[in-house]
Amino acid sequence: MERIYFDNAATTAMDPIVLEAMMPYFTDKFGNPSSIYSYGRESKMAIEQARKSVAKLLNANPGEIFFTSGGTESSNTAITAAVYDLGCKHIISSRIEHHATLHTVELWNHRHGIKLSFVKLDEKGHVDLEDLRRLLETSEERCLVSLMHANNEIGNLLPIDAVGNLCKEFDAIFHCDTVQTVGHYPISLRDTPVHFITGAGHKFHGPKGVGILYVNENVTIKPLLNGGGQERNMRAGTENLYGIVGFARALELAMERYAEDSQYIEELKQYMAQQLQQQVPGVRFNGDYKGRSLYTVLNVAFPKSEKSEMILFNLDMAGICVSGGSACSSGANAGSHVINAINSDPNVVPVRFSFSRHNTRAEVDAVIEKVKESI
């Protein structure tokens, strides 16, 4: 059975060029970057070269880039630092954030009494900027605004500059989860009013288990993990040398291919939406799929029936990999918290299809045929 993989928002296949760049650090160049002899210094140089490459691609200073284990650690670090080190006593977020953010802000609220507000969303799932302004205007404490750049389930894009400028106006700290956009869009951090962003290598054909945290040079924070002096005393633990090299190489390739890949994937996404509308009666879409939306994500709402409730299982049995929501919540039974927050319709079954440059129209056609059988 040939597998068709349409769950690239969860993870992507590693590019062979990235693996090739990483391989020497698994075998020959495995020295500990903290060691002072030449073998260790060579490893340290590889990390610093990777940092310079990532900083250049994101138009940031190398000193603002810290390597982590991924988006979850990066978001936890940023949110904790905003409370502990930057004086934020009121967190403003949304109900459709990734759980790495949502569970963290809820923990600060429940365990430590930090005020937590959720900004209103419109019918498509976009943040209501007027409501965000109201929350900032009426807050008596310094605020942390934690809103994701692109939603991993429905694909909606946040107007990051508009939110950042609102935060500047009210002296708020702005943390933006950019896990779905780093490696998928050109980002210029010198021109973006944000204090923290996050990235994860496995979202753009790099390795799992490595990510970044950008910390704007105008803020000073303390580490979340304590121990050695790695990452300029900001992130203790022996560095993931081959992962860091792979992250940088994957980001280089992603930005080199951006214009070609983004156009191809967007056309593939819209082709699938068009074919579903033509061939599947009653189908709808969650989020703003034709507007401010990721070119990689299409969230489909199928009419609910005994057959369609089994659609994920049936597609899986046919070798088709898709999801009902975030991969991080795949074992949960409560349904997607994102879909529940924007659409309480119990008569639809949501399925997320997410694409990469490896997907084809022939695969879309094959999936639609199987979808028709499954509903």
XYZ file of N, CA and C in Angstrom, residues 39-244:
618
model
N 39.021 19.772 19.193
C 37.897 18.945 18.766
C 36.566 19.558 19.224
N 36.551 20.033 20.470
C 35.361 20.699 20.984
C 35.150 22.061 20.359
N 36.250 22.787 20.122
C 36.129 24.120 19.531
C 35.553 24.052 18.120
N 35.891 22.996 17.382
C 35.326 22.826 16.046
C 33.806 22.692 16.114
N 33.318 21.942 17.098
C 31.870 21.789 17.276
C 31.228 23.113 17.656
N 31.901 23.850 18.554
C 31.384 25.157 18.956
C 31.300 26.096 17.757
N 32.296 26.042 16.890
C 32.292 26.888 15.692
C 31.126 26.540 14.775
N 30.795 25.260 14.683
C 29.667 24.843 13.845
C 28.361 25.425 14.378
N 28.205 25.434 15.698
C 26.998 26.001 16.304
C 26.919 27.499 16.040
N 28.047 28.183 16.211
C 28.024 29.637 16.023
C 27.813 30.004 14.561
N 28.327 29.188 13.648
C 28.057 29.430 12.236
C 26.580 29.224 11.924
N 25.990 28.199 12.522
C 24.551 27.970 12.353
C 23.755 29.146 12.907
N 24.172 29.669 14.046
C 23.462 30.797 14.663
C 23.526 32.030 13.744
N 24.706 32.267 13.171
C 24.855 33.413 12.271
C 23.967 33.239 11.036
N 23.903 32.030 10.515
C 23.081 31.768 9.339
C 21.606 32.005 9.638
N 21.122 31.465 10.766
C 19.720 31.646 11.156
C 19.415 33.124 11.379
N 20.320 33.818 12.078
C 20.109 35.245 12.339
C 20.035 36.038 11.047
N 20.911 35.729 10.098
C 20.898 36.448 8.819
C 19.598 36.217 8.074
N 19.116 34.973 8.069
C 17.892 34.640 7.350
C 16.662 35.289 7.987
N 16.701 35.483 9.303
C 15.582 36.103 10.014
C 15.801 37.595 10.244
N 16.897 38.125 9.708
C 17.260 39.541 9.875
C 17.260 39.936 11.352
N 18.026 39.183 12.121
C 18.189 39.436 13.552
C 19.678 39.460 13.856
N 20.022 39.834 15.083
C 21.403 39.740 15.538
C 21.668 38.319 16.029
N 22.853 37.761 15.765
C 23.148 36.409 16.266
C 22.941 36.269 17.765
N 23.202 37.334 18.522
C 23.028 37.284 19.964
C 21.588 37.185 20.414
N 20.636 37.344 19.474
C 19.216 37.244 19.815
C 18.652 35.846 19.560
N 19.461 34.953 19.006
C 19.011 33.611 18.638
C 19.554 32.588 19.627
N 18.653 31.829 20.240
C 19.021 30.761 21.177
C 18.442 29.450 20.674
N 19.254 28.409 20.657
C 18.799 27.097 20.218
C 18.183 26.334 21.389
N 17.062 25.691 21.126
C 16.303 24.964 22.143
C 15.929 23.587 21.601
N 15.092 22.879 22.354
C 14.622 21.562 21.906
C 13.415 21.666 20.982
N 12.858 22.870 20.797
C 11.704 23.020 19.916
C 10.765 24.112 20.381
N 9.623 24.186 19.732
C 8.668 25.249 19.999
C 8.106 25.244 21.404
N 7.881 24.059 21.964
C 7.295 23.988 23.311
C 8.223 24.597 24.349
N 9.486 24.207 24.320
C 10.445 24.783 25.270
C 10.591 26.288 25.046
N 10.644 26.702 23.788
C 10.824 28.124 23.495
C 9.657 28.954 24.019
N 8.431 28.496 23.788
C 7.259 29.244 24.271
C 7.194 29.253 25.784
N 7.477 28.122 26.414
C 7.502 28.076 27.879
C 8.526 29.045 28.447
N 9.700 29.087 27.830
C 10.746 29.999 28.298
C 10.289 31.444 28.189
N 9.725 31.812 27.048
C 9.302 33.190 26.823
C 8.205 33.615 27.794
N 7.210 32.773 27.972
C 6.080 33.126 28.841
C 6.538 33.233 30.290
N 7.350 32.277 30.726
C 7.851 32.309 32.105
C 8.715 33.540 32.344
N 9.567 33.868 31.387
C 10.432 35.040 31.529
C 9.617 36.327 31.569
N 8.549 36.393 30.780
C 7.725 37.603 30.772
C 7.121 37.866 32.145
N 6.741 36.789 32.831
C 6.159 36.939 34.169
C 7.243 37.205 35.214
N 8.264 36.345 35.239
C 9.292 36.434 36.287
C 10.207 37.647 36.124
N 10.621 37.907 34.892
C 11.699 38.861 34.678
C 11.243 40.202 34.124
N 10.089 40.247 33.470
C 9.675 41.465 32.782
C 8.437 42.100 33.391
N 7.985 41.574 34.521
C 6.935 42.230 35.289
C 5.530 42.116 34.747
N 5.266 41.123 33.920
C 3.913 40.971 33.365
C 3.012 40.253 34.364
N 1.924 40.889 34.742
C 0.975 40.336 35.707
C -0.391 40.050 35.079
N -0.489 40.287 33.784
C -1.742 40.059 33.063
C -1.369 39.475 31.703
N -1.855 38.271 31.408
C -1.576 37.612 30.139
C -2.821 37.693 29.258
N -2.621 38.127 28.023
C -3.694 38.158 27.031
C -3.331 37.157 25.941
N -4.211 36.201 25.712
C -3.953 35.169 24.713
C -5.268 34.872 23.991
N -5.337 33.734 23.293
C -6.586 33.339 22.645
C -6.864 31.872 22.937
N -8.091 31.474 22.708
C -8.489 30.094 22.990
C -8.072 29.125 21.887
N -7.441 29.619 20.834
C -7.043 28.732 19.748
C -5.523 28.612 19.636
N -4.810 28.979 20.693
C -3.356 28.823 20.681
C -2.968 27.348 20.728
N -1.748 27.068 20.313
C -1.192 25.726 20.503
C -1.130 25.448 22.000
N -1.284 24.173 22.373
C -1.300 23.836 23.794
C 0.004 24.187 24.513
N 1.105 24.276 23.797
C 2.356 24.705 24.430
C 2.206 26.088 25.040
N 1.406 26.928 24.409
C 1.096 28.249 24.965
C -0.108 28.191 25.888
N -1.193 27.593 25.407
C -2.454 27.628 26.143
C -2.315 27.007 27.533
N -1.718 25.830 27.617
C -1.569 25.178 28.913
C -0.616 25.943 29.827
N 0.375 26.613 29.242
C 1.326 27.367 30.052
C 0.675 28.607 30.654
N -0.078 29.349 29.856
C -0.722 30.551 30.406
C -1.802 30.162 31.408
N -2.485 29.047 31.172
C -3.485 28.589 32.138
C -2.830 28.173 33.450
N -1.654 27.565 33.369
C -0.932 27.194 34.594
C -0.571 28.430 35.409
N -0.070 29.470 34.737
C 0.275 30.696 35.468
C -0.957 31.319 36.106
N -2.084 31.200 35.451
C -3.327 31.731 35.999
C -3.804 30.911 37.199
N -3.836 29.580 37.052
C -4.405 28.724 38.093
C -3.494 28.596 39.308
N -2.202 28.454 39.085
C -1.285 28.201 40.198
C -0.709 29.456 40.834
N -0.588 30.512 40.045
C 0.129 31.691 40.533
C -0.720 32.957 40.540
N -1.987 32.844 40.123
C -2.882 33.990 40.207
C -2.628 35.087 39.183
N -1.851 34.783 38.139
C -1.644 35.776 37.078
C -2.949 35.931 36.297
N -3.387 37.163 36.126
C -4.635 37.413 35.412
C -4.519 36.918 33.981
N -5.571 36.270 33.485
C -5.577 35.721 32.132
C -6.843 36.159 31.410
N -6.672 36.765 30.246
C -7.799 37.180 29.414
C -7.653 36.558 28.035
N -8.788 36.192 27.441
C -8.778 35.666 26.081
C -9.438 36.675 25.153
N -8.711 37.052 24.105
C -9.220 38.019 23.149
C -10.335 37.376 22.319
N -11.281 38.190 21.900
C -12.380 37.688 21.075
C -11.872 37.290 19.690
N -12.582 36.344 19.084
C -12.289 35.887 17.729
C -13.498 36.134 16.847
N -13.262 36.428 15.568
C -14.406 36.582 14.671
C -14.865 35.219 14.175
N -15.868 35.203 13.290
C -16.486 33.941 12.883
C -15.530 33.041 12.101
N -14.466 33.621 11.550
C -13.477 32.815 10.836
C -12.290 32.407 11.707
N -12.259 32.927 12.925
C -11.186 32.567 13.837
C -10.061 33.575 13.917
N -10.240 34.753 13.314
C -9.223 35.803 13.401
C -9.363 36.563 14.717
N -8.223 37.041 15.215
C -8.214 37.846 16.437
C -8.892 39.189 16.176
N -9.757 39.589 17.102
C -10.445 40.876 17.044
C -9.497 41.947 17.599
N -8.911 42.743 16.731
C -7.905 43.726 17.161
C -8.509 44.815 18.036
N -9.761 45.159 17.814
C -10.405 46.168 18.675
C -10.567 45.644 20.091
N -10.885 44.346 20.211
C -10.997 43.762 21.541
C -9.620 43.671 22.205
N -8.593 43.396 21.424
C -7.231 43.384 21.977
C -6.862 44.771 22.489
N -7.183 45.790 21.726
C -6.923 47.160 22.191
C -7.670 47.442 23.493
N -8.924 47.012 23.566
C -9.716 47.251 24.786
C -9.065 46.577 25.986
N -8.626 45.334 25.811
C -7.991 44.606 26.914
C -6.709 45.300 27.376
N -5.933 45.795 26.425
C -4.690 46.479 26.778
C -4.979 47.821 27.450
N -5.951 48.540 26.932
C -6.292 49.863 27.484
C -6.785 49.775 28.914
N -7.568 48.747 29.204
C -8.217 48.665 30.525
C -7.409 47.884 31.549
N -6.275 47.319 31.141
C -5.479 46.538 32.087
C -4.758 47.452 33.075
N -4.773 47.072 34.331
C -4.086 47.835 35.363
C -2.666 47.331 35.592
N -2.324 46.200 34.971
C -0.989 45.629 35.116
C -0.292 45.584 33.758
N 1.027 45.397 33.810
C 1.743 45.208 32.553
C 1.310 43.884 31.927
N 1.107 43.899 30.612
C 0.560 42.732 29.934
C 1.618 41.973 29.135
N 1.429 40.673 29.074
C 2.066 39.817 28.082
C 0.988 39.436 27.075
N 1.219 39.732 25.816
C 0.332 39.283 24.748
C 0.997 38.087 24.085
N 0.314 36.942 24.122
C 0.846 35.716 23.528
C -0.143 35.206 22.491
N 0.168 35.469 21.225
C -0.708 35.095 20.111
C 0.132 34.495 18.993
N -0.371 33.424 18.393
C 0.403 32.734 17.367
C 0.294 33.420 16.013
N 1.372 33.325 15.247
C 1.412 33.961 13.931
C 0.516 33.231 12.948
N 0.515 31.897 13.000
C -0.352 31.104 12.124
C -0.884 29.924 12.912
N -2.180 29.725 12.837
C -2.781 28.629 13.592
C -2.471 27.299 12.927
N -2.023 26.344 13.716
C -1.585 25.057 13.174
C -2.740 24.171 12.717
N -3.970 24.475 13.122
C -5.105 23.641 12.740
C -5.934 24.233 11.608
N -6.199 25.538 11.650
C -7.038 26.143 10.605
C -6.239 27.050 9.671
N -5.000 27.366 10.036
C -4.129 28.112 9.140
C -4.234 29.617 9.190
N -5.125 30.177 9.995
C -5.297 31.629 10.014
C -4.007 32.349 10.373
N -3.740 33.457 9.666
C -2.554 34.271 9.903
C -2.904 35.511 10.718
N -2.074 35.791 11.717
C -2.220 36.979 12.558
C -1.524 38.163 11.891
N -2.130 39.359 11.912
C -1.406 40.554 11.448
C -0.364 40.950 12.500
N 0.802 40.334 12.414
C 1.803 40.403 13.479
C 2.277 41.835 13.722
N 2.418 42.637 12.673
C 2.874 44.014 12.856
C 1.830 44.841 13.595
N 0.556 44.646 13.247
C -0.513 45.400 13.909
C -0.572 45.055 15.397
N -0.449 43.770 15.721
C -0.459 43.359 17.128
C 0.775 43.903 17.837
N 1.923 43.804 17.190
C 3.150 44.305 17.798
C 3.101 45.793 18.070
N 2.524 46.561 17.154
C 2.419 48.001 17.365
C 1.452 48.343 18.489
N 0.383 47.562 18.629
C -0.514 47.746 19.775
C 0.233 47.496 21.083
N 1.039 46.446 21.093
C 1.813 46.142 22.296
C 2.793 47.268 22.627
N 3.422 47.836 21.603
C 4.330 48.971 21.834
C 3.580 50.150 22.431
N 2.391 50.394 21.928
C 1.596 51.534 22.395
C 1.281 51.429 23.884
N 1.087 50.181 24.361
C 0.689 49.995 25.760
C 1.786 49.344 26.600
N 3.032 49.400 26.114
C 4.185 48.869 26.854
C 3.972 47.414 27.270
N 3.393 46.630 26.372
C 3.173 45.206 26.634
C 4.290 44.392 25.995
N 4.532 43.235 26.557
C 5.482 42.282 25.989
C 4.725 41.406 24.985
N 5.328 41.158 23.829
C 4.672 40.391 22.773
C 5.466 39.123 22.485
N 4.837 37.973 22.790
C 5.382 36.658 22.429
C 4.528 36.112 21.294
N 5.175 35.733 20.187
C 4.454 35.205 19.033
C 4.993 33.820 18.702
N 4.111 32.827 18.770
C 4.437 31.459 18.371
C 4.467 31.433 16.842
N 5.673 31.356 16.283
C 5.842 31.374 14.829
C 6.293 30.009 14.310
N 5.955 28.956 15.031
C 6.399 27.622 14.640
C 5.926 27.248 13.237
N 4.720 27.677 12.861
C 4.199 27.327 11.541
C 4.639 28.290 10.441
N 5.350 29.377 10.795
C 5.725 30.357 9.776
C 7.226 30.493 9.580
N 8.034 30.247 10.621
C 9.482 30.223 10.407
C 9.791 29.076 9.440
N 10.499 29.391 8.371
C 10.777 28.387 7.344
C 9.729 28.336 6.249
N 8.618 29.065 6.431
C 7.563 29.086 5.417
C 7.316 30.472 4.844
N 7.790 31.495 5.522
C 7.659 32.871 5.050
C 8.953 33.621 5.350
N 9.317 34.607 4.517
C 10.422 35.495 4.902
C 10.008 36.302 6.134
N 10.883 36.352 7.116
C 10.611 37.095 8.352
C 11.795 38.019 8.610
N 11.506 39.296 8.843
C 12.541 40.275 9.178
C 12.297 40.768 10.595
N 13.055 40.228 11.537
C 12.793 40.542 12.936
C 13.212 41.963 13.302
N 14.156 42.535 12.571
C 14.519 43.933 12.838
C 13.355 44.868 12.515
N 12.475 44.419 11.646
C 11.348 45.254 11.218
C 10.018 44.815 11.825
N 10.060 43.869 12.752
C 8.844 43.324 13.350
C 8.815 43.662 14.836
N 7.782 44.349 15.327
C 7.723 44.742 16.743
C 7.317 43.566 17.637
N 8.273 42.693 17.942
C 8.002 41.506 18.742
C 9.176 41.259 19.678
N 8.901 40.738 20.867
C 9.956 40.467 21.843
C 10.460 39.027 21.779
N 9.547 38.086 21.511
C 9.918 36.673 21.452
C 9.236 36.015 20.252
N 9.983 35.208 19.498
C 9.354 34.295 18.543
C 9.976 32.906 18.716
N 9.321 31.902 18.130
C 9.763 30.518 18.281
C 9.822 29.837 16.911
N 10.618 28.792 16.818
C 10.683 28.010 15.584
C 11.016 26.568 15.898
N 10.678 25.654 14.994
C 10.951 24.223 15.170
C 11.386 23.638 13.832
N 12.534 22.957 13.830
C 13.132 22.487 12.590
C 12.282 21.507 11.808
N 11.513 20.681 12.498
C 10.790 19.619 11.796
C 9.569 20.116 11.032
N 9.262 21.404 11.130
C 8.140 21.958 10.364
C 8.549 22.362 8.954
N 9.859 22.407 8.655
C 10.295 22.809 7.306
C 11.437 21.912 6.815
N 11.211 20.591 6.967
C 12.093 19.569 6.410
C 13.453 19.511 7.102
N 13.466 19.908 8.375
C 14.651 19.764 9.203
C 14.445 18.677 10.239
N 15.376 18.549 11.183
C 15.284 17.493 12.198
C 14.305 17.831 13.314
N 13.785 16.783 13.937
C 12.974 16.942 15.148
C 13.889 17.211 16.339
N 13.306 17.787 17.386
C 14.044 17.955 18.637
C 14.965 19.148 18.676
N 14.801 20.093 17.746
C 15.620 21.310 17.778
C 14.761 22.484 17.329
N 14.932 23.602 18.001
C 14.179 24.806 17.665
C 14.960 26.036 18.050
N 14.311 27.179 17.918
C 14.940 28.435 18.326
C 13.985 29.244 19.191
N 14.583 30.089 20.001
C 13.873 31.168 20.679
C 14.600 32.453 20.321
N 13.870 33.380 19.732
C 14.394 34.723 19.491
C 14.021 35.588 20.679
N 15.020 36.249 21.254
C 14.807 37.175 22.364
C 15.316 38.542 21.914
N 14.426 39.481 21.757
C 14.806 40.817 21.319
C 15.877 41.399 22.238
N 16.868 42.044 21.631
C 18.017 42.533 22.396
C 17.637 43.597 23.428
N 16.449 44.155 23.336
C 16.037 45.191 24.278
C 15.421 44.640 25.557
N 15.301 43.313 25.673
C 14.814 42.721 26.919
C 15.874 41.775 27.476
N 15.920 41.680 28.783
C 16.876 40.805 29.463
C 16.102 39.803 30.315
N 16.359 38.520 30.089
C 15.644 37.478 30.822
C 16.623 36.479 31.422
N 16.111 35.663 32.325
C 16.893 34.600 32.944
C 16.519 33.258 32.312
N 17.387 32.271 32.427
C 17.105 30.976 31.779
C 15.976 30.221 32.449
N 15.299 29.381 31.670
C 14.310 28.459 32.224
C 14.987 27.214 32.761
N 16.007 26.730 32.041
C 16.769 25.550 32.450
C 18.113 25.990 33.006
N 18.440 25.508 34.186
C 19.684 25.885 34.849
C 20.666 24.724 34.853
N 21.930 25.055 34.828
C 22.975 24.034 34.803
C 24.260 24.646 34.321
N 24.768 24.153 33.187
C 25.991 24.696 32.618
C 25.754 26.038 31.953
N 26.796 26.544 31.326
C 26.726 27.876 30.733
C 26.451 27.875 29.249
N 25.833 26.785 28.748
C 25.584 26.710 27.309
C 24.633 27.807 26.838
N 24.693 28.084 25.542
C 23.853 29.118 24.924
C 23.981 30.443 25.678
N 25.220 30.823 25.918
C 25.533 32.090 26.590
C 24.767 32.210 27.905
N 24.819 31.128 28.684
C 24.181 31.048 30.011
C 22.664 31.143 29.962
N 22.069 30.919 28.783
C 20.615 31.063 28.661
C 19.891 29.725 28.586
N 20.591 28.651 28.186
C 19.904 27.377 28.017
C 20.859 26.247 28.356
N 20.801 25.783 29.606
C 21.732 24.757 30.067
C 21.474 23.423 29.381
N 22.534 22.644 29.234
C 22.436 21.327 28.610
C 23.347 21.231 27.402
N 23.997 20.090 27.249
C 24.870 19.905 26.092
C 24.096 20.146 24.800
N 24.667 20.933 23.934
C 23.956 21.356 22.726
C 23.674 20.178 21.788
N 22.526 20.250 21.142
C 22.133 19.274 20.121
C 22.860 19.649 18.832
N 24.138 19.285 18.762
C 25.024 19.773 17.713
C 24.503 19.475 16.319
N 24.209 18.193 16.046
C 23.749 17.846 14.699
C 22.374 18.430 14.413
N 21.532 18.545 15.436
C 20.222 19.159 15.238
C 20.331 20.633 14.885
N 21.232 21.336 15.544
C 21.425 22.767 15.289
C 21.950 22.992 13.877
